[in-house]
PDB file of C-alpha atoms in Angstrom:
ATOM      1  CA  MET A 264     -11.281 -80.180  60.016  1.00 83.00           C
ATOM      2  CA  MET A 265     -10.142 -76.663  59.341  1.00 91.00           C
ATOM      3  CA  HIS A 266      -6.503 -75.753  58.308  1.00 95.00           C
ATOM      4  CA  ARG A 267      -4.738 -72.749  59.408  1.00 95.00           C
ATOM      5  CA  ILE A 268      -2.629 -70.807  58.238  1.00 96.00           C
ATOM      6  CA  GLU A 269       0.016 -68.821  61.300  1.00 93.00           C
ATOM      7  CA  HIS A 270       1.743 -65.872  60.716  1.00 92.00           C
ATOM      8  CA  PHE A 271      -0.896 -64.549  58.104  1.00 95.00           C
ATOM      9  CA  THR A 272       1.397 -61.646  58.270  1.00 95.00           C
ATOM     10  CA  VAL A 273       3.128 -60.164  54.644  1.00 96.00           C
ATOM     11  CA  THR A 274      -0.526 -60.234  52.275  1.00 96.00           C
ATOM     12  CA  SER A 275      -1.730 -59.271  49.019  1.00 96.00           C
ATOM     13  CA  PRO A 276      -5.582 -58.861  48.599  1.00 97.00           C
ATOM     14  CA  ASN A 277      -5.770 -61.659  46.034  1.00 98.00           C
ATOM     15  CA  GLN A 278      -4.041 -64.287  49.206  1.00 98.00           C
ATOM     16  CA  VAL A 279      -6.053 -63.150  51.845  1.00 98.00           C
ATOM     17  CA  SER A 280      -9.081 -63.910  48.878  1.00 98.00           C
ATOM     18  CA  ARG A 281      -7.690 -67.184  47.987  1.00 98.00           C
ATOM     19  CA  ALA A 282      -7.106 -68.158  51.470  1.00 98.00           C
ATOM     20  CA  ALA A 283     -11.081 -67.605  51.819  1.00 97.00           C
ATOM     21  CA  SER A 284     -12.256 -69.057  48.811  1.00 97.00           C
ATOM     22  CA  LEU A 285     -10.359 -72.351  50.185  1.00 97.00           C
ATOM     23  CA  GLY A 286     -12.425 -72.261  53.640  1.00 96.00           C
ATOM     24  CA  LEU A 287      -8.374 -72.007  55.719  1.00 96.00           C
ATOM     25  CA  GLY A 288      -8.358 -70.595  59.202  1.00 96.00           C
ATOM     26  CA  ILE A 289      -6.008 -67.644  59.793  1.00 96.00           C
ATOM     27  CA  SER A 290      -4.158 -66.246  62.560  1.00 95.00           C
ATOM     28  CA  HIS A 291      -2.054 -62.991  62.891  1.00 95.00           C
ATOM     29  CA  THR A 292       0.297 -62.327  65.779  1.00 93.00           C
ATOM     30  CA  ILE A 293      -1.006 -58.801  65.886  1.00 92.00           C
ATOM     31  CA  GLY A 294       1.717 -58.128  67.713  1.00 91.00           C
ATOM     32  CA  HIS A 295       3.536 -57.459  64.691  1.00 92.00           C
ATOM     33  CA  VAL A 296       1.895 -54.059  64.612  1.00 95.00           C
ATOM     34  CA  TYR A 297       2.816 -53.204  67.682  1.00 93.00           C
ATOM     35  CA  TYR A 298       5.631 -54.137  68.471  1.00 93.00           C
ATOM     36  CA  TRP A 299       7.259 -54.492  65.332  1.00 94.00           C
ATOM     37  CA  GLY A 300       5.319 -51.798  62.857  1.00 96.00           C
ATOM     38  CA  GLN A 301       7.921 -49.283  62.867  1.00 97.00           C
ATOM     39  CA  ALA A 302      10.662 -52.098  61.528  1.00 96.00           C
ATOM     40  CA  PHE A 303       8.732 -53.136  59.056  1.00 97.00           C
ATOM     41  CA  LEU A 304       7.534 -49.580  57.836  1.00 96.00           C
ATOM     42  CA  ASP A 305      11.479 -48.544  57.754  1.00 96.00           C
ATOM     43  CA  TRP A 306      13.464 -51.367  56.914  1.00 96.00           C
ATOM     44  CA  VAL A 307      11.927 -54.627  56.166  1.00 97.00           C
ATOM     45  CA  LEU A 308       8.847 -53.802  54.027  1.00 97.00           C
ATOM     46  CA  GLY A 309       8.508 -49.962  53.371  1.00 97.00           C
ATOM     47  CA  PRO A 310       5.514 -48.065  53.673  1.00 96.00           C
ATOM     48  CA  GLU A 311       2.963 -49.648  51.293  1.00 95.00           C
ATOM     49  CA  ARG A 312       3.695 -53.208  51.914  1.00 97.00           C
ATOM     50  CA  ALA A 313       3.854 -52.331  56.026  1.00 98.00           C
ATOM     51  CA  MET A 314       0.474 -51.047  56.042  1.00 97.00           C
ATOM     52  CA  ARG A 315      -1.083 -54.413  54.715  1.00 96.00           C
ATOM     53  CA  ILE A 316       0.193 -56.468  57.914  1.00 97.00           C
ATOM     54  CA  ASP A 317      -1.826 -58.447  59.602  1.00 97.00           C
ATOM     55  CA  PRO A 318      -4.496 -57.378  57.227  1.00 97.00           C
ATOM     56  CA  VAL A 319      -7.660 -58.040  59.750  1.00 97.00           C
ATOM     57  CA  HIS A 320      -9.779 -55.936  58.148  1.00 97.00           C
ATOM     58  CA  ASP A 321      -9.536 -57.177  54.504  1.00 97.00           C
ATOM     59  CA  ASP A 322     -10.095 -60.590  56.649  1.00 97.00           C
ATOM     60  CA  ASN A 323     -13.100 -59.597  58.332  1.00 96.00           C
ATOM     61  CA  CYS A 324     -14.800 -58.134  54.486  1.00 97.00           C
ATOM     62  CA  ASN A 325     -13.500 -61.582  53.071  1.00 97.00           C
ATOM     63  CA  LYS A 326     -15.308 -63.886  55.668  1.00 96.00           C
ATOM     64  CA  LEU A 327     -12.483 -65.416  57.150  1.00 95.00           C
ATOM     65  CA  CYS A 328     -12.208 -67.626  59.681  1.00 95.00           C
ATOM     66  CA  PHE A 329      -9.397 -65.722  62.285  1.00 92.00           C
ATOM     67  CA  SER A 330      -8.108 -65.720  64.837  1.00 95.00           C
ATOM     68  CA  PHE A 331      -4.562 -64.043  66.733  1.00 93.00           C
ATOM     69  CA  HIS A 332      -1.930 -65.425  68.817  1.00 91.00           C
ATOM     70  CA  SER A 333       0.858 -64.253  70.851  1.00 89.00           C
ATOM     71  CA  ASN A 334       3.755 -66.910  69.656  1.00 86.00           C
ATOM     72  CA  SER A 335       4.976 -66.429  73.493  1.00 87.00           C
ATOM     73  CA  PRO A 336       6.950 -65.550  75.022  1.00 87.00           C
ATOM     74  CA  VAL A 337       7.410 -63.502  72.079  1.00 83.00           C
ATOM     75  CA  THR A 338       4.344 -61.180  72.951  1.00 84.00           C
ATOM     76  CA  ASP A 339       2.677 -61.534  76.099  1.00 85.00           C
ATOM     77  CA  VAL A 340      -0.635 -63.440  75.821  1.00 89.00           C
ATOM     78  CA  ASN A 341      -3.032 -60.988  76.335  1.00 90.00           C
ATOM     79  CA  PRO A 342      -6.257 -60.885  74.459  1.00 92.00           C
ATOM     80  CA  LEU A 343      -7.602 -57.069  75.583  1.00 93.00           C
ATOM     81  CA  LEU A 344      -3.993 -55.675  74.090  1.00 92.00           C
ATOM     82  CA  TYR A 345      -4.660 -58.243  70.771  1.00 93.00           C
ATOM     83  CA  ASN A 346      -8.332 -56.304  71.132  1.00 95.00           C
ATOM     84  CA  LYS A 347      -6.648 -52.738  71.197  1.00 95.00           C
ATOM     85  CA  LYS A 348      -3.787 -53.360  68.533  1.00 94.00           C
ATOM     86  CA  THR A 349      -6.739 -54.807  66.313  1.00 96.00           C
ATOM     87  CA  ILE A 350      -8.807 -51.520  66.884  1.00 97.00           C
ATOM     88  CA  THR A 351      -6.149 -48.894  67.171  1.00 98.00           C
ATOM     89  CA  ARG A 352      -3.265 -50.345  65.466  1.00 98.00           C
ATOM     90  CA  LEU A 353      -1.127 -47.774  67.169  1.00 97.00           C
ATOM     91  CA  MET A 354       2.280 -48.761  67.225  1.00 96.00           C
ATOM     92  CA  TYR A 355       4.893 -48.875  70.261  1.00 92.00           C
ATOM     93  CA  PRO A 356       6.377 -46.758  71.540  1.00 91.00           C
ATOM     94  CA  ASN A 357       5.519 -43.996  69.066  1.00 94.00           C
ATOM     95  CA  GLY A 358       1.781 -44.363  69.652  1.00 94.00           C
ATOM     96  CA  LEU A 359       0.914 -43.442  65.168  1.00 97.00           C
ATOM     97  CA  ILE A 360      -0.940 -45.576  62.945  1.00 98.00           C
ATOM     98  CA  LEU A 361      -0.244 -48.757  61.162  1.00 98.00           C
ATOM     99  CA  GLY A 362      -2.585 -49.603  58.488  1.00 97.00           C
ATOM    100  CA  GLU A 363      -5.428 -47.127  59.498  1.00 97.00           C
ATOM    101  CA  LYS A 364      -7.333 -49.043  56.608  1.00 97.00           C
ATOM    102  CA  GLN A 365      -7.077 -52.534  58.239  1.00 98.00           C
ATOM    103  CA  ARG A 366      -8.565 -51.355  61.662  1.00 97.00           C
ATOM    104  CA  VAL A 367     -12.202 -52.575  62.908  1.00 97.00           C
ATOM    105  CA  GLY A 368     -14.690 -52.247  65.424  1.00 96.00           C
ATOM    106  CA  LEU A 369     -14.855 -53.843  69.143  1.00 96.00           C
ATOM    107  CA  GLU A 370     -17.034 -56.646  67.920  1.00 95.00           C
ATOM    108  CA  GLU A 371     -15.188 -58.148  65.123  1.00 94.00           C
ATOM    109  CA  ALA A 372     -12.372 -57.784  67.729  1.00 94.00           C
ATOM    110  CA  LEU A 373     -13.763 -59.657  70.385  1.00 94.00           C
ATOM    111  CA  ARG A 374     -15.073 -62.028  67.823  1.00 93.00           C
ATOM    112  CA  TRP A 375     -11.547 -62.675  67.377  1.00 91.00           C
ATOM    113  CA  VAL A 376     -10.452 -64.198  70.697  1.00 92.00           C
ATOM    114  CA  THR A 377     -13.783 -65.638  71.256  1.00 94.00           C
ATOM    115  CA  THR A 378     -16.046 -67.312  68.295  1.00 95.00           C
ATOM    116  CA  ASN A 379     -13.575 -67.433  65.631  1.00 95.00           C
ATOM    117  CA  ALA A 380     -10.598 -68.948  68.201  1.00 94.00           C
ATOM    118  CA  ALA A 381     -13.072 -71.494  69.198  1.00 95.00           C
ATOM    119  CA  LYS A 382     -13.864 -72.645  65.831  1.00 95.00           C
ATOM    120  CA  GLN A 383     -10.183 -72.682  64.350  1.00 94.00           C
ATOM    121  CA  VAL A 384      -9.599 -75.685  67.569  1.00 93.00           C
ATOM    122  CA  LEU A 385     -13.006 -77.514  66.693  1.00 93.00           C
ATOM    123  CA  MET A 386     -14.663 -76.582  69.190  1.00 94.00           C
ATOM    124  CA  GLY A 387     -16.937 -74.035  67.863  1.00 95.00           C
ATOM    125  CA  ASP A 388     -20.187 -76.264  69.615  1.00 95.00           C
ATOM    126  CA  GLU A 389     -19.002 -76.156  72.923  1.00 95.00           C
ATOM    127  CA  ILE A 390     -17.395 -73.050  73.839  1.00 94.00           C
ATOM    128  CA  GLY A 391     -16.260 -69.882  72.115  1.00 93.00           C
ATOM    129  CA  SER A 392     -19.907 -68.162  73.109  1.00 93.00           C
ATOM    130  CA  LEU A 393     -22.778 -67.830  75.446  1.00 90.00           C
ATOM    131  CA  GLU A 394     -25.293 -70.149  74.259  1.00 92.00           C
ATOM    132  CA  VAL A 395     -27.603 -73.083  75.539  1.00 92.00           C
ATOM    133  CA  ASP A 396     -25.178 -76.317  76.185  1.00 92.00           C
ATOM    134  CA  LYS A 397     -21.813 -74.907  75.558  1.00 93.00           C
ATOM    135  CA  ASN A 398     -19.100 -74.811  78.323  1.00 91.00           C
ATOM    136  CA  ALA A 399     -19.743 -70.988  80.035  1.00 82.00           C
ATOM    137  CA  ASP A 400     -16.406 -70.244  80.205  1.00 89.00           C
ATOM    138  CA  LEU A 401     -15.985 -66.680  80.410  1.00 91.00           C
ATOM    139  CA  ALA A 402     -14.020 -63.677  81.199  1.00 92.00           C
ATOM    140  CA  ILE A 403     -15.626 -60.849  83.177  1.00 94.00           C
ATOM    141  CA  SER A 404     -14.290 -57.124  82.877  1.00 95.00           C
ATOM    142  CA  GLY A 405     -14.213 -54.237  85.530  1.00 95.00           C
ATOM    143  CA  ASP A 406     -15.065 -51.958  83.066  1.00 97.00           C
ATOM    144  CA  ASP A 407     -17.804 -52.126  80.315  1.00 97.00           C
ATOM    145  CA  LEU A 408     -15.297 -52.298  76.823  1.00 96.00           C
ATOM    146  CA  SER A 409     -17.793 -50.516  74.695  1.00 96.00           C
ATOM    147  CA  LYS A 410     -17.606 -47.252  76.701  1.00 97.00           C
ATOM    148  CA  THR A 411     -13.928 -47.653  77.272  1.00 97.00           C
ATOM    149  CA  LYS A 412     -11.192 -45.952  74.510  1.00 97.00           C
ATOM    150  CA  PRO A 413      -9.582 -48.067  72.362  1.00 96.00           C
ATOM    151  CA  LYS A 414      -6.492 -46.625  73.343  1.00 95.00           C
ATOM    152  CA  ASN A 415      -7.171 -48.218  76.515  1.00 97.00           C
ATOM    153  CA  ILE A 416      -8.179 -51.632  76.391  1.00 96.00           C
ATOM    154  CA  ASP A 417      -5.827 -53.158  77.816  1.00 93.00           C
ATOM    155  CA  GLU A 418      -5.865 -51.282  80.926  1.00 96.00           C
ATOM    156  CA  VAL A 419      -9.075 -53.116  82.172  1.00 97.00           C
ATOM    157  CA  LYS A 420      -8.900 -55.227  84.344  1.00 95.00           C
ATOM    158  CA  VAL A 421     -10.277 -59.035  84.767  1.00 94.00           C
ATOM    159  CA  VAL A 422     -11.965 -58.999  87.721  1.00 96.00           C
ATOM    160  CA  GLY A 423     -13.617 -62.600  87.938  1.00 95.00           C
ATOM    161  CA  THR A 424     -13.294 -65.694  85.715  1.00 94.00           C
ATOM    162  CA  TRP A 425     -15.749 -68.617  85.457  1.00 92.00           C
ATOM    163  CA  LEU A 426     -15.565 -72.266  83.621  1.00 91.00           C
ATOM    164  CA  GLU A 427     -17.885 -74.736  83.041  1.00 87.00           C
ATOM    165  CA  GLY A 428     -20.132 -72.644  84.440  1.00 86.00           C
ATOM    166  CA  ARG A 429     -18.828 -72.411  87.506  1.00 90.00           C
ATOM    167  CA  GLU A 430     -16.723 -69.293  89.042  1.00 93.00           C
ATOM    168  CA  ALA A 431     -13.177 -70.582  88.934  1.00 94.00           C
ATOM    169  CA  TRP A 432     -11.979 -67.321  90.019  1.00 93.00           C
ATOM    170  CA  SER A 433     -13.185 -63.543  91.244  1.00 93.00           C
ATOM    171  CA  LEU A 434     -10.659 -60.562  92.495  1.00 88.00           C
ATOM    172  CA  TRP A 435     -13.384 -60.752  95.782  1.00 81.00           C
ATOM    173  CA  GLN A 436     -11.740 -63.527  96.431  1.00 80.00           C
ATOM    174  CA  GLU A 437      -7.901 -62.861  95.907  1.00 75.00           C
ATOM    175  CA  GLU A 438      -8.970 -59.670  98.560  1.00 76.00           C
ATOM    176  CA  GLU A 439     -10.930 -62.048 101.106  1.00 76.00           C
ATOM    177  CA  ARG A 440      -7.184 -64.317 100.682  1.00 76.00           C
ATOM    178  CA  HIS A 441      -5.472 -61.497 102.076  1.00 75.00           C
ATOM    179  CA  ASP A 442      -7.785 -59.469 104.359  1.00 70.00           C
TER     180      ASP A 442
END
């Protein structure tokens, strides 16, 4: 069993290290950075502490198994938007960066909405990555994410989904239905 802390938002480096030593799973509402970053910066925490909210780079360095959640309906359920926020740490609406040192790359960001999330719900042997004997659950993007500007990742369209190795939905099916 993996115990998990939800909303691991306002933390110190020592707390991140301690969570790792205990083998805890961590989940961040990464929407804090995007939607409320300016409020954390200006009114709630001040600059020094606000730069560390949802410290994904520190989590990664400490090899924590962490994931993201939306706290829906507080923020949209949108894994590509989570990735954009994690990679860029841009704040809405001004587009400034909150906590530049806490940014990570695309590969790390994708792992947190796939393999890590599967491990946290104790299904890492069944889902979360494309491997022999795992369910082939996947989304097909309309663009190559590795060639997409990080600030535009949330604009990439999903054009198909597969569940358990079978096509569940595709843009092409939708277009045929409407023709």
